JSON list of C-alpha atoms in Angstrom, two decimals:
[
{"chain": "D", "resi": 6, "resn": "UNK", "atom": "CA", "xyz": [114.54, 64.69, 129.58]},
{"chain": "D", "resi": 7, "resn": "UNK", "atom": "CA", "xyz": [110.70, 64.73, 128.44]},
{"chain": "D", "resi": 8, "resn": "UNK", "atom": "CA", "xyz": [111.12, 68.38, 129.20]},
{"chain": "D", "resi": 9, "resn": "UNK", "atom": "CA", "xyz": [113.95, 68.80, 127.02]},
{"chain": "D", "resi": 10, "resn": "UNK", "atom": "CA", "xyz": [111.57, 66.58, 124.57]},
{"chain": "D", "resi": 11, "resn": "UNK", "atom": "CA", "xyz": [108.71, 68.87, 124.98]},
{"chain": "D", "resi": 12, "resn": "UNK", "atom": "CA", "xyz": [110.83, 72.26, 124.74]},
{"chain": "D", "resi": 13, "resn": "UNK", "atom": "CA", "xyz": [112.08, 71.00, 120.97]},
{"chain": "D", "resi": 14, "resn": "UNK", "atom": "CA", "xyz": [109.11, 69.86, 120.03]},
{"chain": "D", "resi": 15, "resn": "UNK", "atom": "CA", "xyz": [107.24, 73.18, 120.96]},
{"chain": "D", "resi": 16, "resn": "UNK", "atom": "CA", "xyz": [109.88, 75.25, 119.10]},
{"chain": "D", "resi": 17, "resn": "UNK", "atom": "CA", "xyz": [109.83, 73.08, 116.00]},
{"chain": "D", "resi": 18, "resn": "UNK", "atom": "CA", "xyz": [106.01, 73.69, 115.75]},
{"chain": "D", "resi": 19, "resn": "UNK", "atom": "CA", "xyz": [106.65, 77.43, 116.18]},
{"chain": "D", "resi": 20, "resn": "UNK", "atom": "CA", "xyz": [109.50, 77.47, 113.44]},
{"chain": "D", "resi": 21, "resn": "UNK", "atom": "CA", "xyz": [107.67, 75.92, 111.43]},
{"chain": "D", "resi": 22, "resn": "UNK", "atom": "CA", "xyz": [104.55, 78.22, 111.82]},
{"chain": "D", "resi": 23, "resn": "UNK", "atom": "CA", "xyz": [106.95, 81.60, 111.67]},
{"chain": "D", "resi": 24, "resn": "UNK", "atom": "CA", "xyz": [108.23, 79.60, 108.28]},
{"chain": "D", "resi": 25, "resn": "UNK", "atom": "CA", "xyz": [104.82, 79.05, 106.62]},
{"chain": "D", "resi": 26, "resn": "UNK", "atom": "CA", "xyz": [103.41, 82.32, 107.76]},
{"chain": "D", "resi": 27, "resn": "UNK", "atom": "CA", "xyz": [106.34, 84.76, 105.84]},
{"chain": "D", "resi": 28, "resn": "UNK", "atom": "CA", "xyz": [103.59, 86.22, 104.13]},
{"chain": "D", "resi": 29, "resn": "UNK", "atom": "CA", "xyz": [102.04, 88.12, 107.12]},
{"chain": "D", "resi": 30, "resn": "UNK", "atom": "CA", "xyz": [105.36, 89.51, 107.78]},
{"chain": "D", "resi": 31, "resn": "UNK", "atom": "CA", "xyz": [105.46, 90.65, 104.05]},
{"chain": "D", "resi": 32, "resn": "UNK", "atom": "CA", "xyz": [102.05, 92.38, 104.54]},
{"chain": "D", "resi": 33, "resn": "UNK", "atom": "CA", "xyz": [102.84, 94.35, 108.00]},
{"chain": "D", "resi": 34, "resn": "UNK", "atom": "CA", "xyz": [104.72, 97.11, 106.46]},
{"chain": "D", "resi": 35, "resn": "UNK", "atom": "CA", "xyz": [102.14, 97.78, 103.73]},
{"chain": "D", "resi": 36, "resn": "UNK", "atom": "CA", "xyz": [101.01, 101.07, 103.27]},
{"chain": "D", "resi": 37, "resn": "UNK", "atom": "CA", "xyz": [97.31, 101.30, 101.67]},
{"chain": "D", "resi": 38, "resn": "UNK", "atom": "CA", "xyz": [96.22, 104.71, 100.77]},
{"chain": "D", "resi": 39, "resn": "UNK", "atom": "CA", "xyz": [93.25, 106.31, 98.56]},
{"chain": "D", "resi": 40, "resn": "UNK", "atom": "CA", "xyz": [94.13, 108.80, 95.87]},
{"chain": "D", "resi": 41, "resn": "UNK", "atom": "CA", "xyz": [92.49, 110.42, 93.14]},
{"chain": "D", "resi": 42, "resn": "UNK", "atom": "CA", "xyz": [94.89, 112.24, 90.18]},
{"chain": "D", "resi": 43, "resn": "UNK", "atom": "CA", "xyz": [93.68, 113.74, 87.44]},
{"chain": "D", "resi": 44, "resn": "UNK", "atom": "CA", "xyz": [94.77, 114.85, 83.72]},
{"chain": "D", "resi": 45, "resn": "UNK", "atom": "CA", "xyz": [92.91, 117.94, 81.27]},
{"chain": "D", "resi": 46, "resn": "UNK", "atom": "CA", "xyz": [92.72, 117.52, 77.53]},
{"chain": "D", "resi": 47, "resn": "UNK", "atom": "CA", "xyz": [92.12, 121.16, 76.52]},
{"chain": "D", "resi": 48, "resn": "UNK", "atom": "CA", "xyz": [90.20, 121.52, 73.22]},
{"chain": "D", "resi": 49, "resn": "UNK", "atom": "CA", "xyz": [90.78, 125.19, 71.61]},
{"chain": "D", "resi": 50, "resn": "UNK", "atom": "CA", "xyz": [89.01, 126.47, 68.74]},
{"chain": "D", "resi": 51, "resn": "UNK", "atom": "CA", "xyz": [87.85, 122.37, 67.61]},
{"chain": "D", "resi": 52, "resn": "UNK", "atom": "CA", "xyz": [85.90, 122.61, 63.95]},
{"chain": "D", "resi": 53, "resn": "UNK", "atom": "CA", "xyz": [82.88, 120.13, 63.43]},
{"chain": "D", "resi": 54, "resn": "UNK", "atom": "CA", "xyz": [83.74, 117.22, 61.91]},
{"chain": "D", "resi": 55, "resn": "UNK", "atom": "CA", "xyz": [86.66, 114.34, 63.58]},
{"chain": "D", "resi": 56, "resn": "UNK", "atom": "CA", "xyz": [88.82, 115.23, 66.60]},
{"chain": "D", "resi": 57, "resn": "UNK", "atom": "CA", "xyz": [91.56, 113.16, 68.18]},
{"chain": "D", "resi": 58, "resn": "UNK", "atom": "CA", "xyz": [93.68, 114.39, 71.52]},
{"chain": "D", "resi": 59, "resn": "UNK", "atom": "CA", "xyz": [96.08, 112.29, 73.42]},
{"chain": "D", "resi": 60, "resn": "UNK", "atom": "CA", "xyz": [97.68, 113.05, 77.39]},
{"chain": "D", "resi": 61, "resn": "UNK", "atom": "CA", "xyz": [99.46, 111.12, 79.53]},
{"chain": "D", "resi": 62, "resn": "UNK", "atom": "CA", "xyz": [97.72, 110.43, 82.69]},
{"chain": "D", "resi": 63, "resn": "UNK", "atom": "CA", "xyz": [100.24, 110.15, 85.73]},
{"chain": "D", "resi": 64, "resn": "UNK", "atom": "CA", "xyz": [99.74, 108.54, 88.47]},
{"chain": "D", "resi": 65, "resn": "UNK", "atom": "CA", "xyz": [102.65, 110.28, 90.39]},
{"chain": "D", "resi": 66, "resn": "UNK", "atom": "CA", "xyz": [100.94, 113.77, 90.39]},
{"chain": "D", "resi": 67, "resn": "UNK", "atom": "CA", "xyz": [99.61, 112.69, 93.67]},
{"chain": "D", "resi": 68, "resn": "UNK", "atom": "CA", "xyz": [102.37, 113.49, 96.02]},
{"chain": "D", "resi": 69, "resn": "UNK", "atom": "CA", "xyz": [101.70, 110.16, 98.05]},
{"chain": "D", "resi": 70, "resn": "UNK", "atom": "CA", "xyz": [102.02, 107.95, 94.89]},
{"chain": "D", "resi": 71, "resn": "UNK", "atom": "CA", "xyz": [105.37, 109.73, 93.98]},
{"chain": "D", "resi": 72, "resn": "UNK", "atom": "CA", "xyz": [106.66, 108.94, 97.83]},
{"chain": "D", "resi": 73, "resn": "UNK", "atom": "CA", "xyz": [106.12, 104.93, 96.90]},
{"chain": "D", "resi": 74, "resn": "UNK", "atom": "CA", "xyz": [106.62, 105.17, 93.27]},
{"chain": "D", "resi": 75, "resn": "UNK", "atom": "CA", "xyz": [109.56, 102.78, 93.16]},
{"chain": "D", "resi": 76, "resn": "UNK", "atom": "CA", "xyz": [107.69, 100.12, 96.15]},
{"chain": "D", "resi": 77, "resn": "UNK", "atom": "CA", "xyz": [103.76, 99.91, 94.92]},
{"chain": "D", "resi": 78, "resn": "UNK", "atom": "CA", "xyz": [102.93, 96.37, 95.02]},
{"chain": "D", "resi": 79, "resn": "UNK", "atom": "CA", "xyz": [99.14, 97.15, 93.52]},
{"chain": "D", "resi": 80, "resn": "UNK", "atom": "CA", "xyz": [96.72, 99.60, 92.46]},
{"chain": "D", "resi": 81, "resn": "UNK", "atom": "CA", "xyz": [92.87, 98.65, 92.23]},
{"chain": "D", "resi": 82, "resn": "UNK", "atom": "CA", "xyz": [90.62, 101.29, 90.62]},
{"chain": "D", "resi": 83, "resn": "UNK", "atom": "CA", "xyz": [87.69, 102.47, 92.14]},
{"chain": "D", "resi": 84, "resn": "UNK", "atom": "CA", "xyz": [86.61, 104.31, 89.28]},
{"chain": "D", "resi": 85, "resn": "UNK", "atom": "CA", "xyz": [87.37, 106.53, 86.17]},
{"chain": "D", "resi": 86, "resn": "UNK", "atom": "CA", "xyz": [85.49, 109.64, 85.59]},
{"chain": "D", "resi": 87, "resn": "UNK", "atom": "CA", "xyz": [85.42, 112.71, 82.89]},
{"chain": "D", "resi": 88, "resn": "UNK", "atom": "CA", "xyz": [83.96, 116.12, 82.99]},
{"chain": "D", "resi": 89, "resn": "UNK", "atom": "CA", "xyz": [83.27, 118.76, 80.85]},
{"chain": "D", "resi": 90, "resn": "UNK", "atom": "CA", "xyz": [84.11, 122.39, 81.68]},
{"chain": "D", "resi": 91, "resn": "UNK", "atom": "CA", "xyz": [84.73, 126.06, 80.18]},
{"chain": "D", "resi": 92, "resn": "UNK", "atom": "CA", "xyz": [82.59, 125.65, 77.27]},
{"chain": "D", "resi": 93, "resn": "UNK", "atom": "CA", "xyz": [82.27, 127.61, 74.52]},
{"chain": "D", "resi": 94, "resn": "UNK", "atom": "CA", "xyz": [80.61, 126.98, 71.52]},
{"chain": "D", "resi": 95, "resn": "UNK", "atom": "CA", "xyz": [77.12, 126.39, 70.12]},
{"chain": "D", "resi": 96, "resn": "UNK", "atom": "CA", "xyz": [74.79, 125.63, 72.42]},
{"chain": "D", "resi": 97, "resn": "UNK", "atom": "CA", "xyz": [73.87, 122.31, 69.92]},
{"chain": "D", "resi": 98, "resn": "UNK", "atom": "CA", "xyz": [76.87, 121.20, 69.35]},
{"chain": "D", "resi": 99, "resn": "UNK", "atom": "CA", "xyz": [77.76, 117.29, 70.98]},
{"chain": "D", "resi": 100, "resn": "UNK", "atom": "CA", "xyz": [80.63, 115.03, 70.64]},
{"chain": "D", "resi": 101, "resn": "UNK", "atom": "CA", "xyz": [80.43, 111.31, 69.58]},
{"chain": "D", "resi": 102, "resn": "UNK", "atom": "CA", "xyz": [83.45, 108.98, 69.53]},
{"chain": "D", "resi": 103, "resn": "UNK", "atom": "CA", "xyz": [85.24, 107.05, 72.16]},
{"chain": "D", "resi": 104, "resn": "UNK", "atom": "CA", "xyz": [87.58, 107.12, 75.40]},
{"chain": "D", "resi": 105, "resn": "UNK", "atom": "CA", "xyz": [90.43, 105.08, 74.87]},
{"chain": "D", "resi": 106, "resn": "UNK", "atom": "CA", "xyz": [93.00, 103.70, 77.54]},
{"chain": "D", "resi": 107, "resn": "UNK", "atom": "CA", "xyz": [96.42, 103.21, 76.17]},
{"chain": "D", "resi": 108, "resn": "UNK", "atom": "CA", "xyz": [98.26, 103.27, 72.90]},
{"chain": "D", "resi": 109, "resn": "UNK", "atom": "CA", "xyz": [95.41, 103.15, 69.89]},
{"chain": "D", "resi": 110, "resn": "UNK", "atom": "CA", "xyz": [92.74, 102.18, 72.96]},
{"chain": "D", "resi": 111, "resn": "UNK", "atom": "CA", "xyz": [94.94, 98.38, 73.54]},
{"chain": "D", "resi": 112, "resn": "UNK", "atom": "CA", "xyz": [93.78, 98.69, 76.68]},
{"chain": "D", "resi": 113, "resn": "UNK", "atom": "CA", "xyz": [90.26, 99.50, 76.55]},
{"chain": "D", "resi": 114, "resn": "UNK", "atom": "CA", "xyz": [87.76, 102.23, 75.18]},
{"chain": "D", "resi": 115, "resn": "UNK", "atom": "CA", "xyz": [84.65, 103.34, 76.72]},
{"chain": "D", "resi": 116, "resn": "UNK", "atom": "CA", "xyz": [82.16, 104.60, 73.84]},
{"chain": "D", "resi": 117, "resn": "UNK", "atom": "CA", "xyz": [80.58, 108.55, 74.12]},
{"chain": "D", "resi": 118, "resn": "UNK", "atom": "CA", "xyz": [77.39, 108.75, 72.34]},
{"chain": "D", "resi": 119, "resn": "UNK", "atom": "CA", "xyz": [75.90, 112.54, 71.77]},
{"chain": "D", "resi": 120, "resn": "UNK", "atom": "CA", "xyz": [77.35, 114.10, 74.46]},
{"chain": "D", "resi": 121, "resn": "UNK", "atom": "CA", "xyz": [76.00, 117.96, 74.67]},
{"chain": "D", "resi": 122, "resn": "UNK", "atom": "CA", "xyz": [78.90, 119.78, 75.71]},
{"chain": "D", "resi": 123, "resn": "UNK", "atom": "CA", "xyz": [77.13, 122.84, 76.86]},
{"chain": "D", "resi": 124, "resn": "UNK", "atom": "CA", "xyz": [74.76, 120.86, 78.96]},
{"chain": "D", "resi": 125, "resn": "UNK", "atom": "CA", "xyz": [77.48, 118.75, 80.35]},
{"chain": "D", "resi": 126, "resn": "UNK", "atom": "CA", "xyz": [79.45, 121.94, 81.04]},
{"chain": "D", "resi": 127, "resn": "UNK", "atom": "CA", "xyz": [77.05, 123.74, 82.93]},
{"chain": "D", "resi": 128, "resn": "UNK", "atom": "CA", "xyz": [75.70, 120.39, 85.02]},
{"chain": "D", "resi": 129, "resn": "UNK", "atom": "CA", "xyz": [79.05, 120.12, 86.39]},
{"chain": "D", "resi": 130, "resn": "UNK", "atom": "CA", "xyz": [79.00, 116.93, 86.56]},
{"chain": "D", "resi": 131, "resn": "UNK", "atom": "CA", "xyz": [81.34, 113.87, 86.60]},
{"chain": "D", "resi": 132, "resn": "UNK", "atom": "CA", "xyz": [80.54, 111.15, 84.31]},
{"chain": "D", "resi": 133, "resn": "UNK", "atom": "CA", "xyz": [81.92, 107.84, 85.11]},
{"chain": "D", "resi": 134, "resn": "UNK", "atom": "CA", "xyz": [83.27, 105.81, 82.55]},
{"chain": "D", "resi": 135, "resn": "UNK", "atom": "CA", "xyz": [82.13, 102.34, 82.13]},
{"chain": "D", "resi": 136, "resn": "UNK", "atom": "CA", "xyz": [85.17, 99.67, 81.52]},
{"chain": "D", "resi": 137, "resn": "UNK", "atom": "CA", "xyz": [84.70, 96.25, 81.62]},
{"chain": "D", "resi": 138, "resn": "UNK", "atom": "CA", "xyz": [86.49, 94.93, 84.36]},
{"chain": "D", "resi": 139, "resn": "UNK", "atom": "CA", "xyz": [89.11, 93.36, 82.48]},
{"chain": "D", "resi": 140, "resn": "UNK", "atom": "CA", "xyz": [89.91, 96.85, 81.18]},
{"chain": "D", "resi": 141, "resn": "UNK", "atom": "CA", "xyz": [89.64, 97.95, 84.65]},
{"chain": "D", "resi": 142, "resn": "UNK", "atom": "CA", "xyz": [92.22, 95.42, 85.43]},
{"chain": "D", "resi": 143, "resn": "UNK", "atom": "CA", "xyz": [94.96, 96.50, 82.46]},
{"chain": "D", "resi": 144, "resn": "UNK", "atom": "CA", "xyz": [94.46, 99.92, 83.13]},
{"chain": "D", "resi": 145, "resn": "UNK", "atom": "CA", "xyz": [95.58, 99.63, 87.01]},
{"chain": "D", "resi": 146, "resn": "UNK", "atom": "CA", "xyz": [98.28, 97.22, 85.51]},
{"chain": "D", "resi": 147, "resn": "UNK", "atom": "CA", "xyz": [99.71, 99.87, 83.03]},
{"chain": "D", "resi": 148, "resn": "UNK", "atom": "CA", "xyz": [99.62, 102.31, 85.91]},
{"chain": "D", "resi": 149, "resn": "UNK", "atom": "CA", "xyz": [101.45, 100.13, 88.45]},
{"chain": "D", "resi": 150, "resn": "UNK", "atom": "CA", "xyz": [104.34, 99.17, 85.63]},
{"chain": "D", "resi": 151, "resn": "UNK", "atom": "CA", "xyz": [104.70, 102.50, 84.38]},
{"chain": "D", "resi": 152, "resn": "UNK", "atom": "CA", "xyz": [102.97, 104.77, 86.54]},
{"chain": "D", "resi": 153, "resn": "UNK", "atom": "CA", "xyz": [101.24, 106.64, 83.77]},
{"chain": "D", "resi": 154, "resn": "UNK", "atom": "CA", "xyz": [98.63, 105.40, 80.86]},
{"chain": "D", "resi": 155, "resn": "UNK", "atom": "CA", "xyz": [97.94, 107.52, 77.62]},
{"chain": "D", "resi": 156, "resn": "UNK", "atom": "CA", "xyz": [94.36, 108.79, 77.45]},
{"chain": "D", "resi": 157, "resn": "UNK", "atom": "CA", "xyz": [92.73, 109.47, 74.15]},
{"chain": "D", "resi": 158, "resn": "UNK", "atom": "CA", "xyz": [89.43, 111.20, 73.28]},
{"chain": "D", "resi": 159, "resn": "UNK", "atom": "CA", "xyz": [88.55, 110.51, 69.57]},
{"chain": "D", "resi": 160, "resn": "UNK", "atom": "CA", "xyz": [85.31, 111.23, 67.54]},
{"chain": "D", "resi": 161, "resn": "UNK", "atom": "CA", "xyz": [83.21, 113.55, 66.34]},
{"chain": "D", "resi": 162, "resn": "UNK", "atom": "CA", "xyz": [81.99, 117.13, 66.83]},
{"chain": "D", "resi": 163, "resn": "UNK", "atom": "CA", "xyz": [78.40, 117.94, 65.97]},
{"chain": "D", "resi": 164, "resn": "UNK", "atom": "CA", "xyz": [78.85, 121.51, 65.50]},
{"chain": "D", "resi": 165, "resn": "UNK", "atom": "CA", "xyz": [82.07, 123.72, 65.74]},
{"chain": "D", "resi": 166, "resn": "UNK", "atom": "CA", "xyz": [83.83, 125.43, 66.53]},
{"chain": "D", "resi": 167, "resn": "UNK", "atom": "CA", "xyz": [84.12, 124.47, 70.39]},
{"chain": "D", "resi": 168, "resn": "UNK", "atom": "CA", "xyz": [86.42, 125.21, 73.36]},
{"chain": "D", "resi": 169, "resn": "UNK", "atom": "CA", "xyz": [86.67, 123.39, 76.44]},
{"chain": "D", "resi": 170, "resn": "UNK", "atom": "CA", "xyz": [88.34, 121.36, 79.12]},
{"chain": "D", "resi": 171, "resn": "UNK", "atom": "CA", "xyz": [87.70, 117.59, 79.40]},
{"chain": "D", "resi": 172, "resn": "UNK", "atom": "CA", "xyz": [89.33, 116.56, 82.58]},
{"chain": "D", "resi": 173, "resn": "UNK", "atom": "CA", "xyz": [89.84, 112.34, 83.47]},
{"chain": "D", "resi": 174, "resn": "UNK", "atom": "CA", "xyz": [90.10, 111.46, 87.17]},
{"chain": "D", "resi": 175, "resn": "UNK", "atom": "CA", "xyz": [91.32, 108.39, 88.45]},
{"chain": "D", "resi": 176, "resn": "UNK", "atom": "CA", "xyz": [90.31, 107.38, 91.87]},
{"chain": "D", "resi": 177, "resn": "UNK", "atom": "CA", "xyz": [92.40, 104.44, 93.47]},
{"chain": "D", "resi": 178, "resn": "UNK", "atom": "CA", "xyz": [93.51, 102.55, 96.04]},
{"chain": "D", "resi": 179, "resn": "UNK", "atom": "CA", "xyz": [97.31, 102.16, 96.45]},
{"chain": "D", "resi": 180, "resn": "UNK", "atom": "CA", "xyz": [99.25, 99.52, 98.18]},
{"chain": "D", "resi": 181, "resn": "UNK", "atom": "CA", "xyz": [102.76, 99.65, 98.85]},
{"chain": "D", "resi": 182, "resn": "UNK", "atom": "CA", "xyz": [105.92, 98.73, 100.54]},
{"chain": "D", "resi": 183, "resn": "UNK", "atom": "CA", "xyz": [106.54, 100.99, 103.61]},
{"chain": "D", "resi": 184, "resn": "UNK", "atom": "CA", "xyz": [110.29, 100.22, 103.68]}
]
């Protein structure tokens, strides 16, 4: 009888820890995975004075992201970077305006101050962008809901007319649903 007693007792305990412990057995088929996806705003033939070019940055690019697409529970950004390639143009020239993250910049903007884009072009160098981390956060939102978020570059040229290839990298971390 106290066996019987202890028996219940001992399963009850373990019910109840199975019960309040769901969570871990949400987590175990998570998938986590780094990625980094990219999007090019080409800029042909730009005269001095105020430029403004949108793209769509999409997340599912990255083969990986597009497997889990319809099951990512999160997306936490590691960091956004830009560089400046192909130039052509006066050697003088720079650009002065903003980055902006969603429609109009509603989800942030990172400010570019007399960037020379034949020294950045032939440094090869990627420049990361410098988001508060509240636009951090929306941007990874807007990527997770929609797996996409509209890039803008808007300002000024120096000097014109200019060619090149401004290219925005995302790199990430990705959780997901395995099943």
């Amino acid at each position: 009888m106290k066996n019987r007693f202890l028996v219940s007792m001992v399963m009850a305990i373990f019910i109840a820890g199975l019960i309040s412990s769901c969570d871990v057995f949400d987590k175990v088929d998570d998938v986590s995975f780094s990625t980094n996806f990219q999007e090019s705003i080409q800029i042909t033939d730009a005269p001095e004075g105020s430029y403004s070019k949108s793209v769509t940055l999409d997340a599912t690019t990255d083969p990986e992201v597009d497997r889990y697409k319809d099951k990512i529970k999160g997306i936490e950004l590691n960091k956004i970077t830009y560089k400046v390639s192909g130039y052509n143009g006066p050697s003088d020239a720079t650009f002065s305006g903003d980055m902006l993250f969603g429609t109009n910049g509603s989800l942030g903007s990172v400010a570019i101050s007399g960037l020379n884009l034949n020294t950045a072009s032939s440094s090869g160098v990627e420049t990361e962008l410098d988001l508060s981390q509240q636009e951090v956060d929306a941007v990874a939102n807007q990527l997770k809901s929609d797996k996409a978020v509209v890039v803008t570059m808007a300002g000024n040229f120096s000097n014109g007319p200019v060619t090149f290839l401004l290219t925005v990298k995302v790199d990430a971390k990705i959780t997901a649903d395995a099943l």
